Short mmCIF file of N, CA, C and O in Angstrom, two decimals:
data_model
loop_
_atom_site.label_atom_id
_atom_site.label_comp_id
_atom_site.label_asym_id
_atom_site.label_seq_id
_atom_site.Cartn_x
_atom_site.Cartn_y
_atom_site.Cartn_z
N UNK A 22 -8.63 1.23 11.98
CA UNK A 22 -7.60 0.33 11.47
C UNK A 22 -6.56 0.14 12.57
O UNK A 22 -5.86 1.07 12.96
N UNK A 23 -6.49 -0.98 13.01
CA UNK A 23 -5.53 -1.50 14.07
C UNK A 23 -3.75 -1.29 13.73
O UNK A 23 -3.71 -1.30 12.50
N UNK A 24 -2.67 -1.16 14.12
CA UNK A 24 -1.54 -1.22 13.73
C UNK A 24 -1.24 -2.53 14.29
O UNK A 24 -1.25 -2.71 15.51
N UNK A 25 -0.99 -3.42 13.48
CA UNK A 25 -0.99 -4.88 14.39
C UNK A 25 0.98 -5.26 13.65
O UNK A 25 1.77 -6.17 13.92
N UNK A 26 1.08 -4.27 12.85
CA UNK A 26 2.76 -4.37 12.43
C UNK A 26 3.60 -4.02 12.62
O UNK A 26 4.59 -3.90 11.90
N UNK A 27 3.29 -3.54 14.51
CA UNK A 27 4.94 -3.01 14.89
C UNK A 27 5.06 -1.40 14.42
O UNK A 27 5.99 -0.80 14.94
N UNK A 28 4.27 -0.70 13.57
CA UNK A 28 4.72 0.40 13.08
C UNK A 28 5.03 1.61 14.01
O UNK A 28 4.01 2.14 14.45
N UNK A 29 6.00 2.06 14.33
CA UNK A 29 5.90 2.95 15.10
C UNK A 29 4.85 4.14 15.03
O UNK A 29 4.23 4.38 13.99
N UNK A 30 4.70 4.80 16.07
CA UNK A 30 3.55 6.07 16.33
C UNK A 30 4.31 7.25 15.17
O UNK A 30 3.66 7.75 14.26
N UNK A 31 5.33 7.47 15.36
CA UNK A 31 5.50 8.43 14.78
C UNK A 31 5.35 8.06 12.83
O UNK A 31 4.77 8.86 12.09
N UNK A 32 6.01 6.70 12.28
CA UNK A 32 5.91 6.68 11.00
C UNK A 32 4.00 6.31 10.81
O UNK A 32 3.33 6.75 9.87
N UNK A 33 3.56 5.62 11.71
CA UNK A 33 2.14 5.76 11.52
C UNK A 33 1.55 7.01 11.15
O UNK A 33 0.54 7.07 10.44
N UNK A 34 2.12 7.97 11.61
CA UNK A 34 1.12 9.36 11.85
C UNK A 34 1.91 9.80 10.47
O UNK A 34 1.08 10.20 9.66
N UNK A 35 3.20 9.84 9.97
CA UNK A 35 3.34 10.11 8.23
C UNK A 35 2.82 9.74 7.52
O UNK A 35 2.17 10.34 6.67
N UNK A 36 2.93 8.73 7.65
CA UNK A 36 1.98 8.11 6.28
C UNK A 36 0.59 8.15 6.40
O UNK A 36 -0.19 7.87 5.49
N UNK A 37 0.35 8.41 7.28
CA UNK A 37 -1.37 8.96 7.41
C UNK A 37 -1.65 10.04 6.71
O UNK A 37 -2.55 10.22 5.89
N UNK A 38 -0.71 10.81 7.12
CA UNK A 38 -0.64 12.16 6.96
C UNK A 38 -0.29 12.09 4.76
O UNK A 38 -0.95 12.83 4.03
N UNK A 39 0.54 11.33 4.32
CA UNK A 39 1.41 10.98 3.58
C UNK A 39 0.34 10.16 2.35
O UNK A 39 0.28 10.53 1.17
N UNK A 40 -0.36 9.13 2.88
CA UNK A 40 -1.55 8.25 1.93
C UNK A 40 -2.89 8.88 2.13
O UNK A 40 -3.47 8.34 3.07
N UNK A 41 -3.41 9.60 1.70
CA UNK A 41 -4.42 9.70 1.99
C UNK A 41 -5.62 9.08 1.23
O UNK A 41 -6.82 9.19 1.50
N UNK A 42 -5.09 8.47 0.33
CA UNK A 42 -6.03 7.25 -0.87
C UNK A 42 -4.96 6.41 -1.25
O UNK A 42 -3.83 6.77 -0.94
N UNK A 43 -5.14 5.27 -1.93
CA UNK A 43 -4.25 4.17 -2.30
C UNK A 43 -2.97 4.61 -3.15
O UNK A 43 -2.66 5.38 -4.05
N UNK A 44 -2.52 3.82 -2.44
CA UNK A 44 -0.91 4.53 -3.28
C UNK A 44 -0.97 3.76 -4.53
O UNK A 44 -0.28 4.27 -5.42
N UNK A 45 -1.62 2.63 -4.88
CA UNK A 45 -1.56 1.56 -6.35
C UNK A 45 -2.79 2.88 -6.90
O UNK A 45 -2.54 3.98 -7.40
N UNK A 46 -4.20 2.23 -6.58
CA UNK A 46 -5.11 2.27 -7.92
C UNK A 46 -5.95 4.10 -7.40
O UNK A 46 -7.11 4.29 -7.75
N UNK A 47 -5.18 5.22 -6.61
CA UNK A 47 -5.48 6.45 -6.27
C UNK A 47 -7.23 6.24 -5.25
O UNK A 47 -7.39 7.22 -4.52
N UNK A 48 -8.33 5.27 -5.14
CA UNK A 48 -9.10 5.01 -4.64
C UNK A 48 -9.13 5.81 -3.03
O UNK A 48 -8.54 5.44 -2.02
N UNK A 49 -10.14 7.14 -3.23
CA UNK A 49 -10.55 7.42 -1.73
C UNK A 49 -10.40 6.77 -0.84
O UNK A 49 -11.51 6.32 -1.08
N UNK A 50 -10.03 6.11 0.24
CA UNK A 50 -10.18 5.57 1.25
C UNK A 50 -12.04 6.03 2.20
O UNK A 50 -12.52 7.16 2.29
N UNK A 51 -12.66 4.66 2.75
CA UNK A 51 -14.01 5.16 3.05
C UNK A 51 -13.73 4.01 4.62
O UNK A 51 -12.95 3.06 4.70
N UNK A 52 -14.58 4.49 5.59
CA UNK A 52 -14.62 3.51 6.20
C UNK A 52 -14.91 2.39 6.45
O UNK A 52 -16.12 2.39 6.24
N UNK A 53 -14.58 1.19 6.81
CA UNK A 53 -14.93 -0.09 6.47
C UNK A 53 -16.30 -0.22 6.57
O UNK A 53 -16.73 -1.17 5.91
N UNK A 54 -17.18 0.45 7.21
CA UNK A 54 -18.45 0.12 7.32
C UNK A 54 -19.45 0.48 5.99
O UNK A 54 -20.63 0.19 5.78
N UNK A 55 -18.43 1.27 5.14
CA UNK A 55 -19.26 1.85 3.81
C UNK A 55 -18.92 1.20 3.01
O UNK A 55 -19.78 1.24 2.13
N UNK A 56 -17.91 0.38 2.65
CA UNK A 56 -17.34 -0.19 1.76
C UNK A 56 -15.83 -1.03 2.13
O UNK A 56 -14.79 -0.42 1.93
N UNK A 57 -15.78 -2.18 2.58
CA UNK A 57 -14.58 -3.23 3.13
C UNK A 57 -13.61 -2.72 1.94
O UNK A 57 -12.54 -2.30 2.37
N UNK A 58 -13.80 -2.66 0.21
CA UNK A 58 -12.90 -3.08 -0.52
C UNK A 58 -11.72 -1.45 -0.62
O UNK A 58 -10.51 -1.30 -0.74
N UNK A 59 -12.97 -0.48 -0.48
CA UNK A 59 -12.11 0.62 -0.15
C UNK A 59 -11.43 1.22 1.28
O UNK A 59 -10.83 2.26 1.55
N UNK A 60 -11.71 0.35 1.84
CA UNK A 60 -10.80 0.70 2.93
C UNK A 60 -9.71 0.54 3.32
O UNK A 60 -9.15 -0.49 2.95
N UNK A 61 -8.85 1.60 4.33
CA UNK A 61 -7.04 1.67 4.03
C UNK A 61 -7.00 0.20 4.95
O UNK A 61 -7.80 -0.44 5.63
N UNK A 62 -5.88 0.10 4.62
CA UNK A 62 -5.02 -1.12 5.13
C UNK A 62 -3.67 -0.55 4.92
O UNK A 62 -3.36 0.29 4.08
N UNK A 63 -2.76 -1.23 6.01
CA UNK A 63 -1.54 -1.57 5.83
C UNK A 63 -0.62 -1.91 4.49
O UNK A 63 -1.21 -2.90 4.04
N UNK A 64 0.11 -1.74 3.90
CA UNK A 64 0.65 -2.16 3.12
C UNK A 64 2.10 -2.10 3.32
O UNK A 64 2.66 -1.10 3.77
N UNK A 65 3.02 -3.79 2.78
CA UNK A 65 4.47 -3.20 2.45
C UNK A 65 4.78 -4.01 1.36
O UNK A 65 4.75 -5.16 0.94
N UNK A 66 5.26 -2.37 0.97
CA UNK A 66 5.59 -2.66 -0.27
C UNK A 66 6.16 -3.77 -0.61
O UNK A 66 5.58 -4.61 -1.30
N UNK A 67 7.70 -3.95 -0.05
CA UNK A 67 8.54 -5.19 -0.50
C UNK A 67 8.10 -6.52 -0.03
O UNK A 67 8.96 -7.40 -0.07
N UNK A 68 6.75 -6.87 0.49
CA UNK A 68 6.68 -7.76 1.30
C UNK A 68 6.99 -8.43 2.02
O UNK A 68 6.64 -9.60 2.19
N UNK A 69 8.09 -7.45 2.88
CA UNK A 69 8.77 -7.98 3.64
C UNK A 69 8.28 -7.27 5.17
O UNK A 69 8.78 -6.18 5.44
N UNK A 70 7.42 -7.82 6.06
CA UNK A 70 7.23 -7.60 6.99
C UNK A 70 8.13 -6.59 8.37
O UNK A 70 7.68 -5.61 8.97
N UNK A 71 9.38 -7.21 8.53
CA UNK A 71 10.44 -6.47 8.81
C UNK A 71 10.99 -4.94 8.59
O UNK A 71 11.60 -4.15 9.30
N UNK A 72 10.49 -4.92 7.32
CA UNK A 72 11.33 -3.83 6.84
C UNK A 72 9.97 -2.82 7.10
O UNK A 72 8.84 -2.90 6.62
N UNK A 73 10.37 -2.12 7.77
CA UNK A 73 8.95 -0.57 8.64
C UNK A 73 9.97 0.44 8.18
O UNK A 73 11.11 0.56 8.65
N UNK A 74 9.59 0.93 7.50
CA UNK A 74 10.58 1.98 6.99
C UNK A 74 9.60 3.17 6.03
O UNK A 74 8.66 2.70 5.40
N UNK A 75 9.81 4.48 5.96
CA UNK A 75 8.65 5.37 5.09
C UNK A 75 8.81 5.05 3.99
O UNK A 75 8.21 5.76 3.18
N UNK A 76 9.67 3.85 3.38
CA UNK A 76 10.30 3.55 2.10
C UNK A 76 9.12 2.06 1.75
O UNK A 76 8.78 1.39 0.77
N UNK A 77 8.84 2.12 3.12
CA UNK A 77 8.48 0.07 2.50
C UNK A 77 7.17 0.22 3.09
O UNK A 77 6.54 -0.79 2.77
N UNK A 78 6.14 1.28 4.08
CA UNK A 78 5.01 1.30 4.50
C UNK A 78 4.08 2.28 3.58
O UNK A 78 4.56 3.27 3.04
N UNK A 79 2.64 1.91 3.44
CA UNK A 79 1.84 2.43 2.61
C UNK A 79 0.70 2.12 3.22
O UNK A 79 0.56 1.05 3.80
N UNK A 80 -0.22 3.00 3.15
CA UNK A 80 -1.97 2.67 2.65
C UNK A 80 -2.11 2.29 1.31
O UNK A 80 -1.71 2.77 0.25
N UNK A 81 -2.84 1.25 1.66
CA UNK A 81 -3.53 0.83 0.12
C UNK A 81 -4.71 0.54 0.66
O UNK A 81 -4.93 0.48 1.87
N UNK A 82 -5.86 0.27 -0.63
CA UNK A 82 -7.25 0.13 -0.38
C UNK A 82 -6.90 -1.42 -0.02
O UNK A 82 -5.76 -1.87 -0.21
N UNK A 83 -8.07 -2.29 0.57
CA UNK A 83 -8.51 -3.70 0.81
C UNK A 83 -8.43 -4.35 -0.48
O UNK A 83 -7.65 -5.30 -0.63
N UNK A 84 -9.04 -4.00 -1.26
CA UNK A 84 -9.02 -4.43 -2.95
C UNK A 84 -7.64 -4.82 -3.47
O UNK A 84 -7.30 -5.91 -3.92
N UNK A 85 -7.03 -3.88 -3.33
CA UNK A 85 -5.44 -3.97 -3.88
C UNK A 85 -4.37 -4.48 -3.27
O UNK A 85 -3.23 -4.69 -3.69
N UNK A 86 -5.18 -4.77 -1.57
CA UNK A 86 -3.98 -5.36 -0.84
C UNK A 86 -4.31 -6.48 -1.20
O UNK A 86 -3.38 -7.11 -1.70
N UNK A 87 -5.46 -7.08 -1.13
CA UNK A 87 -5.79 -8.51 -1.26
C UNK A 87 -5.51 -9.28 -2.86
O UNK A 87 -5.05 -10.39 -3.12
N UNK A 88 -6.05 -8.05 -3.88
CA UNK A 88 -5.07 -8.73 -5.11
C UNK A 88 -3.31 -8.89 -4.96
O UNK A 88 -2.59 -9.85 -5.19
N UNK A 89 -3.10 -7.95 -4.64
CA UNK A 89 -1.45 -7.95 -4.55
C UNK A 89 -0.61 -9.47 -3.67
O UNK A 89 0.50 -9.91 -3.95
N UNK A 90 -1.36 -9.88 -2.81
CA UNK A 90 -1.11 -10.69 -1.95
C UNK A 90 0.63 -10.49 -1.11
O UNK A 90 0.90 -9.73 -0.18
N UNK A 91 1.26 -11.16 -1.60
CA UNK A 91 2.35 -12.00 -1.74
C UNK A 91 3.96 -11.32 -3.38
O UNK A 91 5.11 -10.95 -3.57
N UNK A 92 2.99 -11.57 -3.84
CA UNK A 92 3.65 -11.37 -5.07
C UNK A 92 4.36 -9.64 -5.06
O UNK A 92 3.99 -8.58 -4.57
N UNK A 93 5.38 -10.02 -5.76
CA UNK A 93 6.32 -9.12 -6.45
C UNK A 93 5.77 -7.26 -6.94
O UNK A 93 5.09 -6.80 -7.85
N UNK A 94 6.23 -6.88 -6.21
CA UNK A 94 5.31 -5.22 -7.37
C UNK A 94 5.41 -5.30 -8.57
O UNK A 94 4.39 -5.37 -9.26
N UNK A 95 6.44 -5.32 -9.03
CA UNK A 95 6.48 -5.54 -10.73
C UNK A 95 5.70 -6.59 -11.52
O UNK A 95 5.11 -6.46 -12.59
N UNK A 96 5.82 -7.45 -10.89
CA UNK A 96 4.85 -8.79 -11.02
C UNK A 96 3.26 -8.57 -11.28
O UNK A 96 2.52 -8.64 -12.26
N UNK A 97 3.09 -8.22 -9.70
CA UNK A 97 1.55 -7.61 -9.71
C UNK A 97 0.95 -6.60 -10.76
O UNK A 97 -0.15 -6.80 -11.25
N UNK A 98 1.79 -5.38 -11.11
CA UNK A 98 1.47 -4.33 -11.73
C UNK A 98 1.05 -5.01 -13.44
O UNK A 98 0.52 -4.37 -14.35
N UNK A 99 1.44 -6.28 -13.46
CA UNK A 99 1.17 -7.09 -14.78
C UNK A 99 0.10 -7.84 -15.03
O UNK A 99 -0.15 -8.47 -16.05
N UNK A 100 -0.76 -7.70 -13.66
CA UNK A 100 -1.90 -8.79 -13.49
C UNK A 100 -3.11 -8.19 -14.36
O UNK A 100 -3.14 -7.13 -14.99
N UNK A 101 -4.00 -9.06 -14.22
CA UNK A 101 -5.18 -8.46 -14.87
C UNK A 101 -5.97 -8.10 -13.85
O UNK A 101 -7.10 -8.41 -14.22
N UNK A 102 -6.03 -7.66 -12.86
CA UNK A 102 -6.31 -7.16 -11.49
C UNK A 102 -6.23 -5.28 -12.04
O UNK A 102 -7.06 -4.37 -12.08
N UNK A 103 -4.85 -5.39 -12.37
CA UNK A 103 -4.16 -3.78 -12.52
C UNK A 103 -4.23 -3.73 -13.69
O UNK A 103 -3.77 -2.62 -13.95
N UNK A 104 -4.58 -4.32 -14.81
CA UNK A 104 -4.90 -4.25 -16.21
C UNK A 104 -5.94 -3.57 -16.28
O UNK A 104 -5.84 -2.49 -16.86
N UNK A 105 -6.95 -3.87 -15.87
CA UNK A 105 -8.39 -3.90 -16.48
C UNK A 105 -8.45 -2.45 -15.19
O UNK A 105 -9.41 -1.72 -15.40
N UNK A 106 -7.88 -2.17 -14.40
CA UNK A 106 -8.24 -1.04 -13.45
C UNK A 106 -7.00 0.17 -14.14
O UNK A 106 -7.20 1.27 -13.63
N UNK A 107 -6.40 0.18 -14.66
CA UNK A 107 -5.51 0.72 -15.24
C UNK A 107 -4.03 1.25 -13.80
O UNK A 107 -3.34 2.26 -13.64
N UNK A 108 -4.11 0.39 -13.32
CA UNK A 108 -3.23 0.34 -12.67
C UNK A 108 -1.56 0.14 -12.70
O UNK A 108 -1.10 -0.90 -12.22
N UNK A 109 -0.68 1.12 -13.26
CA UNK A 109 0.53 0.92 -13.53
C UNK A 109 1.66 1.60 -13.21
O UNK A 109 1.40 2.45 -12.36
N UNK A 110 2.92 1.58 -13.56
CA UNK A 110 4.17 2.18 -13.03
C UNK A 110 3.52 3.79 -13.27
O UNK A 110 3.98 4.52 -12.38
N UNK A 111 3.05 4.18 -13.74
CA UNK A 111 2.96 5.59 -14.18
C UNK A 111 1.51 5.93 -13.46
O UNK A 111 1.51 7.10 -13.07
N UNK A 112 0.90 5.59 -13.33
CA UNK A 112 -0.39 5.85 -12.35
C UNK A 112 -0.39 5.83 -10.77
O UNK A 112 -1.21 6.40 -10.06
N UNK A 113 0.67 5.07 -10.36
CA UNK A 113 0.94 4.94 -8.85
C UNK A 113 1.41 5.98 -8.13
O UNK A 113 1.83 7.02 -8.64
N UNK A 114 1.34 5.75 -6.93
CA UNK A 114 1.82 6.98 -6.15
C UNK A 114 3.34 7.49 -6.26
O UNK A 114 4.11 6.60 -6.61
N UNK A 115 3.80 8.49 -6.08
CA UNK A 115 5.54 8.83 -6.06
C UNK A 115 6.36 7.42 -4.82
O UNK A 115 7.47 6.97 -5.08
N UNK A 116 5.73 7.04 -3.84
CA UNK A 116 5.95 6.50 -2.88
C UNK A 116 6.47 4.79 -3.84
O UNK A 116 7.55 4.23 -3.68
N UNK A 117 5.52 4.36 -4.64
CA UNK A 117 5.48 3.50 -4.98
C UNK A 117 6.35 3.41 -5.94
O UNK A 117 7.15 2.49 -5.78
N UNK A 118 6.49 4.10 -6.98
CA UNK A 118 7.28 4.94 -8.04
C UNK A 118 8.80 4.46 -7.68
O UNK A 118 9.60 3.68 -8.20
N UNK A 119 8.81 5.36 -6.44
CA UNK A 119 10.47 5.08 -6.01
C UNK A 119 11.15 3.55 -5.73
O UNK A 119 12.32 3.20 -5.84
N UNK A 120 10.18 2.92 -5.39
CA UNK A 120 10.21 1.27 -5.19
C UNK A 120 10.14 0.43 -6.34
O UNK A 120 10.60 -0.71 -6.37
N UNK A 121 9.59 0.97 -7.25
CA UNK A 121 9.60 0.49 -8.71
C UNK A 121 11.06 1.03 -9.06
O UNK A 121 11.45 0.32 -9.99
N UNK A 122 11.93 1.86 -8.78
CA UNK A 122 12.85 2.43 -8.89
C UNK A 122 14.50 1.70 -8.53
O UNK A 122 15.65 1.96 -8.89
N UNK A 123 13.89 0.74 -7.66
CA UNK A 123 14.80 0.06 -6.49
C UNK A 123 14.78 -1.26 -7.12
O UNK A 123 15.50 -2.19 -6.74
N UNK A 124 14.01 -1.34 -8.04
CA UNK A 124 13.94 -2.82 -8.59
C UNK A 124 12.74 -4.12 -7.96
O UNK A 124 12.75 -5.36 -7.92
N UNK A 125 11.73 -2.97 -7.48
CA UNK A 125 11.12 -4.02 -6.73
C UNK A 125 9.84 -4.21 -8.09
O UNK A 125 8.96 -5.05 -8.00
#
């Protein structure tokens, strides 16, 4: 997985250390060659590119980044994406938790 977002070396290597499966739907992380949809990716939370912070960076699987797109966390967590996977404020990671916390 490339860092193509600026993330620094050192918050890279936390949250490595920090995600070790999806912070939304808990999903192992596998390498892309076993499975594209479970594999980590980048994630921020607030969708705000800018903001690199251990507050706003995550692993998430391919699956969940690509449903999530764009849209809102609170928003998303309402989809039928995270419905039918049981994906919600109470199933997510502490990381995510706290951002649900912030009003995102």
């Amino acid at each position: 997985m490339a860092n193509k977002w600026n993330i620094p070396d050192w918050l890279e290597h936390e949250v490595r250390e920090r995600d070790k499966a999806c912070v939304y739907c808990g999903v192992k992380f596998t390498p892309a060659q076993v499975s594209r949809r479970s594999a980590a990716s980048w994630e921020h939370i607030s969708n705000d590119a800018e903001i690199i912070t251990r507050e706003n960076i995550a692993l998430c699987c391919c699956g969940c980044n690509a449903s999530k797109g764009q849209r809102q966390l609170s928003v998303w967590l309402q989809s039928k994406y995270c419905l039918t996977r049981g994906i919600g404020p109470a199933s997510v990671a502490p990381i995510v938790k706290q951002a649900l916390g912030s009003g995102l």
